[in-house]
Coordinates of C-alpha atoms and ligand atoms in Angstrom, one line a residue:
M1 CA -98.0 11.4 -64.7
S2 CA -96.1 8.6 -63.1
A3 CA -92.7 7.3 -62.5
R4 CA -91.4 4.7 -64.9
I5 CA -88.6 2.2 -65.1
T6 CA -86.3 3.0 -68.0
A7 CA -83.5 0.4 -67.4
S8 CA -82.0 -2.0 -65.0
V9 CA -78.3 -2.2 -64.1
Y10 CA -76.6 -5.2 -62.5
T11 CA -73.2 -5.2 -61.1
S12 CA -70.9 -6.8 -58.5
H13 CA -69.9 -4.4 -55.6
V14 CA -66.5 -5.7 -54.5
P15 CA -65.0 -3.3 -52.0
A16 CA -61.5 -3.4 -53.5
I17 CA -63.0 -1.8 -56.7
G18 CA -63.9 1.2 -54.6
V19 CA -60.4 1.3 -53.2
A20 CA -58.9 1.2 -56.7
V21 CA -61.0 4.2 -57.7
D22 CA -60.2 6.1 -54.5
L23 CA -56.5 5.5 -54.7
D24 CA -56.3 6.1 -58.5
K25 CA -55.3 2.6 -59.4
T26 CA -57.8 2.0 -62.1
R27 CA -55.2 2.1 -64.9
E28 CA -52.9 -0.5 -63.2
P29 CA -52.6 -3.8 -65.1
Y30 CA -54.7 -5.7 -62.5
W31 CA -57.6 -3.2 -62.6
Q32 CA -57.5 -1.9 -66.2
P33 CA -59.5 -4.7 -67.8
L34 CA -62.2 -4.5 -65.1
F35 CA -62.8 -0.8 -65.5
A36 CA -62.6 -1.1 -69.3
G37 CA -65.5 -3.4 -69.1
Y38 CA -67.7 -0.6 -67.7
E39 CA -66.8 2.1 -70.3
T40 CA -69.7 1.2 -72.5
S41 CA -72.1 1.5 -69.6
R42 CA -70.6 4.8 -68.4
A43 CA -71.0 6.3 -71.9
W44 CA -74.6 5.0 -72.0
I45 CA -75.6 6.3 -68.6
A46 CA -74.2 9.7 -69.4
E47 CA -76.8 9.8 -72.2
H48 CA -79.5 8.2 -70.1
T49 CA -79.1 9.6 -66.6
P50 CA -82.3 8.9 -64.7
D51 CA -84.2 11.2 -62.4
A52 CA -83.7 8.6 -59.6
I53 CA -82.2 5.2 -59.0
V54 CA -83.8 2.5 -56.8
L55 CA -80.6 0.8 -55.7
V56 CA -80.9 -2.7 -54.4
Y57 CA -77.9 -3.7 -52.3
N58 CA -77.0 -5.5 -49.1
D59 CA -75.6 -3.9 -46.0
H60 CA -72.5 -5.9 -44.8
A61 CA -73.0 -5.7 -41.1
T62 CA -72.4 -1.9 -41.3
R63 CA -75.7 -0.4 -40.5
F64 CA -77.4 -3.6 -39.5
G65 CA -76.0 -6.4 -37.4
L66 CA -77.1 -9.3 -35.4
D67 CA -79.2 -7.0 -33.3
L68 CA -81.4 -6.0 -36.2
I69 CA -81.9 -7.9 -39.4
P70 CA -84.6 -6.6 -41.7
T71 CA -85.2 -8.8 -44.7
F72 CA -86.1 -5.9 -46.9
A73 CA -85.4 -2.3 -45.9
I74 CA -86.0 1.0 -47.7
G75 CA -84.1 4.2 -47.1
T76 CA -86.5 7.1 -46.9
A77 CA -84.2 9.9 -45.8
A78 CA -83.1 13.0 -47.7
R79 CA -79.4 12.1 -47.4
F80 CA -77.4 8.9 -46.7
P81 CA -73.9 9.4 -45.3
V82 CA -71.0 7.2 -46.6
A83 CA -70.3 4.6 -43.9
D84 CA -67.1 4.0 -42.1
E85 CA -66.4 0.3 -42.7
G86 CA -63.3 0.3 -40.5
W87 CA -60.8 2.6 -42.2
G88 CA -62.8 5.8 -42.6
P89 CA -65.6 6.6 -45.0
R90 CA -64.7 6.3 -48.7
P91 CA -63.9 9.8 -50.2
V92 CA -67.1 9.9 -52.3
P93 CA -70.1 12.2 -52.1
D94 CA -72.9 11.5 -49.7
V95 CA -75.9 9.9 -51.4
I96 CA -78.9 12.1 -51.8
G97 CA -82.2 10.4 -51.3
H98 CA -85.6 10.9 -52.8
P99 CA -88.0 11.0 -49.8
E100 CA -91.2 11.4 -51.9
L101 CA -90.4 8.5 -54.2
A102 CA -89.2 6.4 -51.3
A103 CA -92.3 7.1 -49.2
H104 CA -94.6 6.3 -52.2
I105 CA -92.8 3.0 -52.9
T106 CA -93.0 2.2 -49.2
Q107 CA -96.7 2.7 -48.9
S108 CA -97.5 1.0 -52.2
V109 CA -95.3 -2.0 -51.7
I110 CA -96.4 -2.6 -48.1
Q111 CA -100.0 -2.4 -49.2
Q112 CA -99.1 -5.0 -51.9
D113 CA -98.4 -7.2 -48.9
F114 CA -94.6 -6.8 -48.8
D115 CA -93.0 -6.1 -45.5
L116 CA -90.4 -3.2 -45.9
T117 CA -88.6 -1.8 -42.9
I118 CA -88.4 2.0 -43.1
V119 CA -84.9 3.3 -42.4
N120 CA -84.2 7.0 -41.9
D121 CA -80.7 6.6 -40.5
L122 CA -78.8 4.7 -43.1
P123 CA -75.0 5.1 -43.6
V124 CA -74.4 3.2 -46.9
D125 CA -71.5 0.8 -47.3
H126 CA -69.5 -0.5 -50.3
G127 CA -72.6 -2.5 -51.5
L128 CA -74.2 0.8 -52.5
T129 CA -71.2 3.1 -53.2
V130 CA -69.1 0.8 -55.3
P131 CA -71.8 0.4 -58.0
L132 CA -72.2 4.2 -58.1
S133 CA -68.4 4.6 -58.6
L134 CA -68.4 2.0 -61.4
M135 CA -71.2 3.7 -63.3
F136 CA -70.4 7.4 -62.6
G137 CA -66.7 7.6 -61.8
Q138 CA -65.6 10.3 -59.4
P139 CA -68.1 13.2 -59.6
D140 CA -68.3 16.0 -57.0
A141 CA -71.9 14.9 -56.5
W142 CA -73.8 11.8 -57.7
P143 CA -75.8 12.8 -60.7
C144 CA -79.2 11.8 -59.3
P145 CA -81.0 10.9 -56.1
V146 CA -81.0 7.3 -54.9
V147 CA -83.6 5.2 -53.0
P148 CA -81.6 2.5 -51.2
V149 CA -83.3 -0.9 -50.9
A150 CA -81.3 -3.1 -48.5
V151 CA -81.8 -6.9 -48.6
N152 CA -80.6 -9.3 -46.0
V153 CA -78.3 -11.8 -47.7
V154 CA -75.8 -11.9 -44.9
Q155 CA -77.6 -13.7 -42.1
Y156 CA -79.6 -16.9 -42.8
P157 CA -82.3 -17.0 -44.0
A158 CA -82.1 -14.7 -47.1
P159 CA -85.3 -14.1 -49.0
S160 CA -86.0 -16.5 -51.9
G161 CA -85.4 -15.6 -55.5
R162 CA -89.1 -15.8 -56.1
R163 CA -89.9 -13.3 -53.4
C164 CA -87.2 -11.0 -54.8
L165 CA -88.6 -11.2 -58.3
E166 CA -92.1 -10.4 -57.0
L167 CA -90.8 -7.5 -55.0
G168 CA -89.4 -6.0 -58.2
K169 CA -92.7 -6.4 -59.8
A170 CA -94.4 -4.6 -56.9
I171 CA -91.9 -1.8 -57.1
R172 CA -92.7 -1.4 -60.8
R173 CA -96.5 -1.2 -59.9
A174 CA -95.7 1.4 -57.2
L175 CA -94.0 3.6 -59.8
D176 CA -97.1 3.5 -61.9
T177 CA -99.1 5.4 -59.3
F178 CA -96.4 7.9 -58.3
D179 CA -97.7 11.5 -58.5
G180 CA -94.8 12.9 -60.5
D181 CA -92.9 12.5 -63.7
L182 CA -89.7 10.5 -63.2
D183 CA -87.5 8.3 -65.2
V184 CA -86.2 5.6 -62.8
Q185 CA -83.5 3.0 -63.1
I186 CA -83.4 0.0 -60.8
W187 CA -80.0 -1.5 -60.0
G188 CA -79.3 -4.9 -58.5
T189 CA -75.9 -5.4 -57.0
G190 CA -73.6 -8.1 -55.4
G191 CA -72.3 -11.4 -56.7
M192 CA -71.3 -13.0 -58.9
S193 CA -69.8 -16.3 -57.6
H194 CA -67.6 -15.7 -54.5
Q195 CA -66.9 -17.2 -51.1
L196 CA -64.9 -15.2 -48.6
Q197 CA -64.7 -17.8 -45.8
G198 CA -64.1 -21.4 -44.9
P199 CA -62.5 -24.2 -46.8
R200 CA -64.0 -23.1 -50.1
A201 CA -62.8 -19.5 -49.8
G202 CA -61.9 -18.2 -53.3
L203 CA -64.4 -20.3 -55.1
I204 CA -65.4 -18.9 -58.5
N205 CA -67.7 -20.7 -60.9
S206 CA -67.7 -19.0 -64.3
E207 CA -70.0 -21.6 -65.9
F208 CA -72.7 -20.9 -63.3
D209 CA -72.2 -17.2 -63.6
H210 CA -72.6 -17.2 -67.4
A211 CA -75.7 -19.4 -67.2
F212 CA -77.1 -17.1 -64.5
L213 CA -76.7 -14.1 -66.8
D214 CA -78.3 -16.0 -69.7
R215 CA -81.3 -16.9 -67.6
L216 CA -81.6 -13.5 -66.0
I217 CA -82.0 -12.0 -69.4
A218 CA -84.2 -14.7 -71.0
D219 CA -85.8 -16.7 -68.3
P220 CA -86.2 -14.7 -65.1
E221 CA -89.3 -16.5 -64.0
G222 CA -87.5 -19.8 -64.2
L223 CA -84.4 -18.5 -62.5
A224 CA -86.5 -17.2 -59.6
G225 CA -87.2 -20.8 -58.8
M226 CA -83.6 -21.6 -58.1
P227 CA -83.3 -22.6 -54.4
H228 CA -80.8 -21.0 -52.1
I229 CA -78.8 -24.2 -51.7
E230 CA -78.0 -24.1 -55.4
Y231 CA -76.6 -20.5 -55.2
V232 CA -74.5 -21.5 -52.2
R233 CA -73.3 -24.8 -53.7
E234 CA -72.6 -23.4 -57.1
A235 CA -71.7 -19.7 -56.5
G236 CA -70.3 -19.9 -53.0
S237 CA -71.6 -18.6 -49.7
E238 CA -71.6 -15.0 -50.8
G239 CA -72.9 -15.9 -54.3
I240 CA -76.3 -15.7 -52.6
E241 CA -76.0 -11.9 -53.1
L242 CA -77.2 -12.7 -56.7
V243 CA -80.8 -13.0 -55.5
M244 CA -80.9 -9.2 -55.3
W245 CA -80.5 -9.1 -59.1
L246 CA -83.9 -10.6 -59.4
I247 CA -85.5 -7.6 -57.7
A248 CA -84.1 -5.4 -60.4
R249 CA -85.1 -7.9 -63.1
G250 CA -88.6 -8.2 -61.7
A251 CA -89.2 -4.5 -62.3
M252 CA -88.7 -4.7 -66.0
G253 CA -91.7 -4.3 -68.3
D254 CA -91.6 -7.7 -70.1
L255 CA -92.7 -9.3 -66.8
A256 CA -95.7 -7.1 -66.8
G257 CA -96.8 -7.8 -70.4
G258 CA -94.4 -5.3 -72.1
A259 CA -91.7 -5.7 -74.7
T260 CA -88.5 -7.7 -74.2
P261 CA -85.7 -5.3 -72.9
S262 CA -82.6 -4.7 -74.9
T263 CA -79.2 -5.8 -73.6
V264 CA -77.2 -2.6 -73.8
H265 CA -74.0 -4.2 -72.3
R266 CA -72.9 -7.4 -70.8
F267 CA -69.5 -8.0 -69.1
Y268 CA -67.8 -10.6 -67.1
H269 CA -64.4 -10.6 -65.5
V270 CA -62.4 -12.8 -63.1
P271 CA -61.3 -11.9 -60.6
A272 CA -61.6 -8.7 -58.7
S273 CA -60.3 -9.5 -55.2
N274 CA -62.0 -12.8 -54.4
T275 CA -65.0 -12.3 -56.7
A276 CA -66.2 -12.9 -60.2
V277 CA -67.5 -9.6 -61.5
G278 CA -70.6 -9.6 -63.6
H279 CA -72.3 -6.6 -65.2
L280 CA -75.4 -6.2 -67.3
V281 CA -77.5 -3.3 -68.5
L282 CA -81.0 -3.9 -69.7
Q283 CA -83.0 -1.1 -71.3
E284 CA -86.8 -0.9 -71.6
N285 CA -88.4 -1.0 -75.1
Q286 CA -91.7 0.5 -76.1
R287 CA -94.5 -2.0 -76.2
E288 CA -94.7 -3.6 -79.6
S289 CA -97.9 -2.3 -81.2
A290 CA -100.4 -5.1 -81.9
Ligands
DHB1 C1 -65.6 -9.1 -51.6 C2 -66.7 -9.1 -52.3 C3 -68.0 -8.7 -51.8 O1 -69.2 -8.8 -52.4 C4 -68.0 -8.2 -50.5 O2 -69.1 -7.7 -50.0 C5 -66.8 -8.1 -49.7 C6 -65.6 -8.6 -50.3 C7 -64.3 -9.5 -52.1 O3 -64.2 -10.2 -53.2 O4 -63.2 -9.2 -51.6
FE2 FE1 -70.9 -8.1 -50.9

């Protein structure tokens, strides 16, 4: 028995997408093409609903702030309330945790020399709830438990791409020794190119984004070597959120000697609010027999 990664999902988490869902604007001309781009993934996940999701996201000064800045934090609680980001919590279900899986990942990953901060009180913001809305729509309850993994990409210095990829590998190894039988997806959120502040506010770099998606699929080890300055220069100050996608990618089996994953769906759309939206679903394949 063990837990196993079955797929990884990557998506932007623009807050205005959540507002469009909550205010029933998804069929309006501005939003329709964006939501159409997720239909394949929604049909796919209805057929491949996991037993749990490890959801890598960043908190946007909602739970954490300048008083407390964990580089990597893991939510170990049984339930995560939807955060009030200034205009009341989104009208979406609370997020149910998986304390056993979270505790196991915590002990395994820390003993693999990663420092994770354990968080039991974790209201979750748009970084976590918008991806759930994009993939699952508006259910009365989210279809499976979620283990939140929060990454600091807000306050300098963010972790390197290399460290993120290695954390993903460590999470995969942790699942191997879980005493239970679980299909687990790992999601990476944030990005793609966007800058919300300063003279370059509104920056979008589609060429960079497409190249990032290509390399995420085919050359994650090389992509992990991209320095922060390149994310910020090319993808804008908030484009650094993309390092989180490397955590999800690092957990895929091809980086542990397994088969190349299949691309279930790839989508790119400009813009949603100030952001280039990227989305990718990679599914595990059985190891090719020798
Ligand atoms: C926007 C995008 C984000 O990723 C975010 O966290 C906040 C705002 C935006 O494009 O509006
Ligand atoms: Fe963000």
